[in-house]
Short mmCIF file of C-alpha atoms and ligand atoms in Angstrom, two decimals:
data_model
loop_
_atom_site.label_atom_id
_atom_site.label_comp_id
_atom_site.label_asym_id
_atom_site.label_seq_id
_atom_site.Cartn_x
_atom_site.Cartn_y
_atom_site.Cartn_z
CA MET A 1 88.81 116.57 84.77
CA ARG A 2 86.61 113.74 85.51
CA PHE A 3 83.82 115.00 82.92
CA ASP A 4 86.18 116.12 80.56
CA ASP A 5 83.73 115.21 77.15
CA LYS A 6 80.97 114.07 79.15
CA VAL A 7 77.33 116.32 78.28
CA VAL A 8 74.93 116.23 81.23
CA LEU A 9 70.85 117.53 81.06
CA VAL A 10 69.76 119.00 84.32
CA THR A 11 66.47 120.11 84.61
CA GLY A 12 65.55 123.18 87.19
CA GLY A 13 69.28 123.67 86.74
CA GLY A 14 68.05 127.61 87.47
CA SER A 15 68.08 127.69 90.91
CA GLY A 16 68.49 125.90 93.94
CA ILE A 17 70.02 122.48 94.06
CA GLY A 18 69.73 122.16 90.30
CA GLU A 19 72.09 125.42 90.23
CA ALA A 20 74.89 123.58 92.52
CA THR A 21 75.12 120.55 90.62
CA ALA A 22 74.99 122.53 86.80
CA VAL A 23 77.71 124.14 88.59
CA ALA A 24 79.68 121.34 89.90
CA PHE A 25 79.37 119.59 86.74
CA ALA A 26 81.00 122.44 84.60
CA GLU A 27 83.67 122.68 87.16
CA ASP A 28 84.51 119.06 86.38
CA GLY A 29 84.93 119.90 82.75
CA ALA A 30 81.21 118.35 81.64
CA SER A 31 79.29 120.55 79.31
CA VAL A 32 75.90 121.35 80.70
CA SER A 33 72.51 121.63 79.29
CA ILE A 34 69.51 123.30 81.30
CA LEU A 35 66.10 122.89 80.81
CA ASP A 36 64.65 125.44 83.26
CA ILE A 37 60.58 126.88 82.85
CA ASP A 38 62.49 130.08 83.92
CA GLU A 39 64.12 131.42 81.74
CA ALA A 40 66.08 134.65 82.82
CA ALA A 41 67.19 131.70 85.58
CA GLY A 42 68.37 129.52 83.42
CA ALA A 43 70.22 131.68 81.07
CA ALA A 44 71.93 133.45 84.17
CA VAL A 45 73.62 129.95 85.35
CA ALA A 46 74.42 129.01 81.96
CA ARG A 47 76.07 132.61 81.53
CA GLU A 48 77.64 131.88 84.81
CA ILE A 49 79.13 128.24 83.43
CA GLU A 50 80.82 130.23 80.33
CA ALA A 51 82.25 132.92 82.27
CA SER A 52 84.15 130.37 84.49
CA GLY A 53 85.64 128.86 81.09
CA GLY A 54 82.98 126.33 80.91
CA ARG A 55 80.29 125.05 77.78
CA ALA A 56 76.93 125.38 78.53
CA LEU A 57 73.80 126.10 76.49
CA SER A 58 70.51 127.16 78.07
CA PHE A 59 66.96 125.77 76.81
CA THR A 60 63.63 127.54 78.23
CA GLY A 61 60.66 125.14 78.90
CA ASP A 62 57.99 123.16 81.37
CA ILE A 63 59.28 119.34 81.67
CA ALA A 64 55.90 117.99 81.98
CA ASN A 65 55.50 119.70 78.16
CA ALA A 66 56.75 116.68 75.51
CA LYS A 67 57.55 119.32 72.77
CA ASP A 68 59.77 121.00 74.95
CA VAL A 69 61.44 118.11 76.74
CA ASP A 70 62.03 117.02 73.10
CA HIS A 71 63.63 120.31 72.51
CA PHE A 72 65.36 120.48 74.49
CA VAL A 73 67.36 116.50 74.57
CA SER A 74 67.42 116.99 70.64
CA GLY A 75 69.06 120.77 71.11
CA THR A 76 71.53 119.03 73.11
CA PHE A 77 71.93 116.31 71.21
CA GLU A 78 72.58 118.20 68.04
CA GLU A 79 74.80 120.72 69.60
CA TRP A 80 76.90 118.00 71.50
CA GLY A 81 76.70 115.02 69.40
CA ARG A 82 76.30 113.39 72.92
CA ILE A 83 74.48 112.54 76.44
CA ASP A 84 75.82 111.08 79.34
CA PHE A 85 74.24 112.04 82.31
CA LEU A 86 70.94 113.39 83.34
CA PHE A 87 70.21 114.80 86.92
CA ASN A 88 66.01 115.16 87.14
CA ASN A 89 65.66 117.64 89.61
CA ALA A 90 63.03 120.32 88.17
CA GLY A 91 60.28 119.85 90.54
CA THR A 92 57.62 122.01 91.94
CA GLU A 93 55.69 122.02 95.69
CA LEU A 94 52.42 122.01 97.42
CA ILE A 95 51.39 122.53 101.23
CA ALA A 96 47.43 121.91 101.28
CA PRO A 97 46.13 118.27 103.45
CA LEU A 98 43.96 116.86 100.87
CA LEU A 99 40.77 118.64 101.11
CA GLU A 100 42.60 122.23 99.79
CA THR A 101 44.04 120.35 97.08
CA THR A 102 41.99 120.99 94.06
CA GLU A 103 42.37 118.79 91.05
CA PRO A 104 44.32 121.72 89.03
CA ASP A 105 47.02 121.78 91.90
CA TRP A 106 47.17 117.65 91.72
CA ASP A 107 47.76 117.88 88.27
CA ARG A 108 50.39 120.69 88.25
CA VAL A 109 52.26 119.21 91.05
CA VAL A 110 51.88 115.42 89.53
CA ASN A 111 52.38 116.39 86.30
CA THR A 112 56.11 118.69 86.91
CA ASN A 113 57.29 115.76 88.93
CA LEU A 114 56.02 112.73 87.82
CA LYS A 115 54.92 113.12 84.26
CA GLY A 116 58.52 115.67 83.58
CA THR A 117 60.92 113.39 85.58
CA PHE A 118 59.09 110.28 83.23
CA LEU A 119 59.24 113.15 79.30
CA VAL A 120 62.92 113.61 79.64
CA THR A 121 64.05 110.19 80.91
CA ARG A 122 62.44 108.98 78.11
CA ALA A 123 63.88 111.44 75.86
CA ALA A 124 67.36 111.16 77.04
CA LEU A 125 67.35 107.44 77.48
CA LYS A 126 66.70 106.92 73.50
CA HIS A 127 70.46 108.70 73.15
CA MET A 128 71.76 106.39 75.84
CA VAL A 129 70.72 103.16 75.16
CA SER A 130 71.98 103.88 71.43
CA THR A 131 75.72 104.41 72.87
CA GLY A 132 75.21 101.72 75.38
CA SER A 133 76.10 103.88 78.43
CA GLY A 134 74.60 106.83 80.46
CA VAL A 135 73.96 107.76 84.04
CA ILE A 136 70.49 109.14 85.31
CA ILE A 137 69.93 110.64 88.63
CA ASN A 138 66.40 111.58 89.81
CA ASN A 139 65.51 113.92 92.49
CA ALA A 140 62.74 112.72 94.84
CA SER A 141 62.70 114.10 98.24
CA ASP A 142 63.00 112.96 102.28
CA ALA A 143 58.73 113.37 101.47
CA GLY A 144 59.13 110.48 99.13
CA LEU A 145 60.07 107.66 101.85
CA ARG A 146 57.31 108.41 104.24
CA GLY A 147 54.52 110.84 104.58
CA ILE A 148 54.64 114.70 105.47
CA LYS A 149 51.53 116.60 106.48
CA VAL A 150 50.04 119.03 104.27
CA ASN A 151 51.93 117.42 101.21
CA ALA A 152 49.30 114.65 100.05
CA ALA A 153 50.09 115.98 96.41
CA TYR A 154 53.94 116.82 96.52
CA SER A 155 54.60 113.51 98.59
CA SER A 156 52.98 110.75 96.19
CA SER A 157 54.71 112.62 93.26
CA LYS A 158 58.07 112.00 94.79
CA ALA A 159 57.24 108.29 96.11
CA ALA A 160 56.59 107.41 92.35
CA ILE A 161 59.68 108.83 91.57
CA ILE A 162 61.52 106.41 93.68
CA GLN A 163 59.71 103.53 91.81
CA LEU A 164 60.42 105.09 88.27
CA THR A 165 63.75 105.07 89.43
CA ARG A 166 63.77 101.20 90.16
CA SER A 167 62.39 100.81 87.39
CA THR A 168 64.19 102.36 85.26
CA ALA A 169 67.72 100.72 86.85
CA LEU A 170 65.72 97.14 86.19
CA ASP A 171 64.80 97.51 82.77
CA TYR A 172 68.07 99.33 81.03
CA ALA A 173 70.91 98.32 83.62
CA ALA A 174 71.85 95.72 80.58
CA SER A 175 71.81 98.70 77.99
CA GLY A 176 74.92 100.01 80.42
CA ILE A 177 72.45 102.58 81.73
CA ARG A 178 72.52 103.24 85.69
CA CYS A 179 69.69 104.99 87.43
CA ASN A 180 69.81 106.15 91.31
CA CYS A 181 67.51 108.60 93.15
CA ILE A 182 68.49 111.17 96.13
CA CYS A 183 66.13 112.17 98.65
CA PRO A 184 66.97 115.73 100.31
CA GLY A 185 65.74 116.43 102.87
CA CYS A 186 65.83 120.56 104.72
CA ILE A 187 68.19 121.98 102.01
CA ARG A 188 68.76 126.11 101.61
CA THR A 189 67.11 126.82 98.51
CA PRO A 190 64.05 129.16 97.50
CA LEU A 191 61.61 126.30 97.20
CA CYS A 192 62.83 125.07 100.79
CA GLU A 193 62.13 129.07 101.88
CA ARG A 194 58.87 129.32 99.91
CA PHE A 195 57.89 125.80 101.71
CA ASN A 196 58.23 126.95 105.43
CA ALA A 197 57.06 130.57 105.27
CA GLN A 198 53.71 128.80 103.98
CA VAL A 199 53.79 126.30 106.62
CA GLY A 200 54.61 128.86 109.22
CA ALA A 201 51.24 130.84 107.68
CA ARG A 202 48.76 128.38 108.73
CA LYS A 203 50.54 128.50 111.88
CA GLY A 204 51.02 132.19 113.10
CA LYS A 205 54.98 131.78 112.73
CA THR A 206 57.42 133.17 110.35
CA GLY A 207 59.27 130.78 107.85
CA THR A 208 62.34 130.97 109.92
CA GLU A 209 61.14 130.24 113.13
CA VAL A 210 59.14 127.49 111.58
CA LEU A 211 62.53 125.99 109.86
CA HIS A 212 64.64 126.74 112.99
CA GLU A 213 62.16 124.41 115.41
CA PHE A 214 61.98 121.75 112.19
CA VAL A 215 65.33 121.68 112.43
CA MET A 216 66.49 121.54 116.29
CA ALA A 217 63.51 118.58 117.05
CA ASN A 218 63.95 116.16 113.66
CA ILE A 219 67.66 116.84 111.89
CA PRO A 220 70.11 114.92 114.21
CA MET A 221 72.67 116.99 112.36
CA GLN A 222 70.89 119.92 113.61
CA ARG A 223 71.24 122.33 110.48
CA VAL A 224 69.79 122.52 106.85
CA GLY A 225 71.98 120.90 103.98
CA GLU A 226 73.59 123.42 101.12
CA PRO A 227 73.12 122.71 97.78
CA GLU A 228 76.64 122.16 97.23
CA GLU A 229 76.50 119.48 99.10
CA VAL A 230 73.21 117.46 97.25
CA ALA A 231 75.64 118.77 94.19
CA ALA A 232 78.57 116.68 95.92
CA LEU A 233 76.64 113.72 95.41
CA VAL A 234 74.89 113.97 92.10
CA THR A 235 78.45 114.60 89.84
CA PHE A 236 79.94 111.28 92.50
CA LEU A 237 76.84 108.82 91.20
CA CYS A 238 77.82 109.76 88.06
CA SER A 239 81.60 109.06 88.20
CA ASP A 240 83.19 105.99 87.25
CA GLU A 241 83.47 105.56 91.64
CA ALA A 242 79.60 104.62 91.85
CA ARG A 243 80.02 102.32 88.54
CA TYR A 244 78.23 99.78 90.56
CA ILE A 245 75.19 102.10 92.57
CA ASN A 246 72.27 101.16 90.58
CA GLY A 247 68.69 101.63 91.51
CA ALA A 248 69.83 102.98 94.81
CA ILE A 249 67.86 105.70 96.49
CA ILE A 250 69.80 107.87 98.90
CA PRO A 251 68.64 110.17 101.71
CA ILE A 252 71.08 113.01 101.75
CA ASP A 253 69.36 114.85 104.97
CA GLY A 254 71.59 115.09 108.00
CA GLY A 255 69.86 111.64 108.88
CA LEU A 256 66.62 113.20 109.36
CA THR A 257 65.05 109.67 107.57
CA ALA A 258 67.20 107.60 109.89
CA GLY A 259 64.68 107.09 112.68
CA MET A 260 63.05 108.88 115.33
N1 NAD B 1 65.15 122.43 98.54
C1 NAD B 1 64.63 121.06 99.81
O1 NAD B 1 64.78 121.20 100.92
C2 NAD B 1 64.74 119.80 98.96
C3 NAD B 1 64.19 119.00 99.34
C4 NAD B 1 63.51 117.36 98.77
C5 NAD B 1 63.80 117.74 97.56
N2 NAD B 1 63.65 118.75 96.96
C6 NAD B 1 63.52 118.66 95.12
O2 NAD B 1 64.69 119.31 94.87
C7 NAD B 1 64.38 119.72 93.16
C8 NAD B 1 65.07 120.93 93.03
O3 NAD B 1 64.91 121.95 94.29
P1 NAD B 1 64.90 123.23 94.75
O4 NAD B 1 64.98 123.10 96.59
O5 NAD B 1 66.65 123.40 94.26
O6 NAD B 1 64.20 124.45 94.35
P2 NAD B 1 64.55 125.78 93.54
O7 NAD B 1 62.84 126.08 93.03
O8 NAD B 1 65.22 126.66 94.11
O9 NAD B 1 64.95 125.57 92.01
C9 NAD B 1 64.02 124.53 91.07
C10 NAD B 1 63.89 124.88 89.58
O10 NAD B 1 63.20 124.35 88.76
C11 NAD B 1 62.77 124.90 87.99
N3 NAD B 1 61.12 124.30 87.54
C12 NAD B 1 60.98 124.21 88.46
N4 NAD B 1 59.01 123.51 87.65
C13 NAD B 1 59.98 123.39 86.51
C14 NAD B 1 59.01 122.95 85.30
N5 NAD B 1 57.89 122.51 85.48
N6 NAD B 1 60.05 122.64 84.77
C15 NAD B 1 61.20 123.51 84.20
N7 NAD B 1 61.70 123.78 85.04
C16 NAD B 1 60.75 123.99 85.89
C17 NAD B 1 62.33 126.49 88.98
O11 NAD B 1 61.93 127.23 87.78
C18 NAD B 1 63.68 126.37 88.86
O12 NAD B 1 65.32 127.03 88.27
C19 NAD B 1 62.90 119.66 93.28
O13 NAD B 1 63.01 118.76 92.62
C20 NAD B 1 62.78 119.26 94.86
O14 NAD B 1 61.52 119.00 94.97
C21 NAD B 1 64.06 119.78 97.44
#
């Protein structure tokens, strides 16, 4: 299999896009180490991978906490002796316009999405630089490519992940490391459900109504994406077929951000 002997770190691997990607890497032969703040969710995905004959580790912790991150990365390295790929996927949302965004809200969103991506990248890079190879995929969002209403903190944090990706690619390409960013649009996950339920509550509509209207009005392909479709992009970007792709920002959104 294409990832036999490879070790991948997946943050937020307990649900949604992270779960689908952890499973996809394991199906391709990789050993998968998950960090999730939700202990039960991360452990369940690791058990699922092991039950299918794969190798998995599950760590519980917060990507915005340097101690948790170091425990995750060094614990994986101690167990398996290498780190090949990192999928910086864990993230959190906030549905609020700026005047309703409290300072703790802002800190939670920016610390999780941006500082968390920085901390995990820094911890993993150390190992990648010492072996002269590695691939990092950051999960931003269509919200990082353009403004989205009632999303100031989230959009800001995701736009910053795009620049963090470019900076990482520039600084470490000569060390044999590639870093790319994916920007999913509307993907069928619990986060997407929470997002639409909250937007719906502001409009006196259900989450399902809001999602349907949004999809029909904005997504040229007229459907949401599936987590497995995002997982396929992430595994491709880590594969040797993608060896010349570096510093790229790649939408996966059915055409959502292609234009009006
Ligand atoms: N679903 C979408 O439509 C969509 C669109 C664009 C971007 N994204 C991004 O994709 C990523 C995954 O989202 P999803 O839709 O799969 O969400 P999800 O809520 O289904 O899964 C997120 C996982 O991350 C974990 N997590 C959250 N905060 C964490 C933290 N501080 N430390 C460790 N783990 C943490 C959660 O426990 C959960 O298991 C996020 O970064 C999100 O912003 C999602």
